[in-house]
GROMACS .gro file of C-alpha atoms in nm:
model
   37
    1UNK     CA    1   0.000   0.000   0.000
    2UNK     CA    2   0.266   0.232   0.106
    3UNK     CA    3   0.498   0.139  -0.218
    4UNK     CA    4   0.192   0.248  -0.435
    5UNK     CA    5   0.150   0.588  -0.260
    6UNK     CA    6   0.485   0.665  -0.313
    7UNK     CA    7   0.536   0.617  -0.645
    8UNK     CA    8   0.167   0.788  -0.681
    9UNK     CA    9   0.321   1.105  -0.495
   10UNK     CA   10   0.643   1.064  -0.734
   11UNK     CA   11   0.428   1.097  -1.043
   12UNK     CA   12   0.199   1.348  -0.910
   13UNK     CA   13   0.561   1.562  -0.855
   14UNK     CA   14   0.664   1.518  -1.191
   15UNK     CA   15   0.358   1.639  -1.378
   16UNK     CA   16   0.373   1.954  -1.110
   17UNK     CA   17   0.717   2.026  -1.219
   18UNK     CA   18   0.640   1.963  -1.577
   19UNK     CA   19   0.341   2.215  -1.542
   20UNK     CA   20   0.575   2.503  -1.388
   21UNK     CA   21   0.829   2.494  -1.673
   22UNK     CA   22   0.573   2.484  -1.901
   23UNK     CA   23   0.446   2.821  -1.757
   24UNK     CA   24   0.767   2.964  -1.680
   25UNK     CA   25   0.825   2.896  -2.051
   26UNK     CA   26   0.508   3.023  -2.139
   27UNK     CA   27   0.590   3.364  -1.964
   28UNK     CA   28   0.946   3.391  -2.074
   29UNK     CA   29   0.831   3.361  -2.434
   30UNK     CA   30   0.531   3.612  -2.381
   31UNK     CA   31   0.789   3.830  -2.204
   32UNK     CA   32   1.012   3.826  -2.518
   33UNK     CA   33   0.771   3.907  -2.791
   34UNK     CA   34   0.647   4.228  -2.586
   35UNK     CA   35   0.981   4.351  -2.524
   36UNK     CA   36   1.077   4.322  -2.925
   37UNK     CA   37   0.739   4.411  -3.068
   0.00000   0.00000   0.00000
């Protein structure tokens, strides 16, 4: 039971972290086009 919550936890971490680069990318490309247009 435990050994399934982990790697549940484990997952959940990696799609978080996947999520914040994403928007972080997001921004840093939005942040680009306003400063050049």
């Amino acid at each position: 039971m435990k050994d399934i919550f982990n790697r549940r936890q484990r997952f959940s971490l990696r799609k978080y972290s996947f999520g914040v680069a994403s928007v972080l990318l997001g921004t840093a490309t939005l942040c680009c086009s306003y400063c050049t247009g």
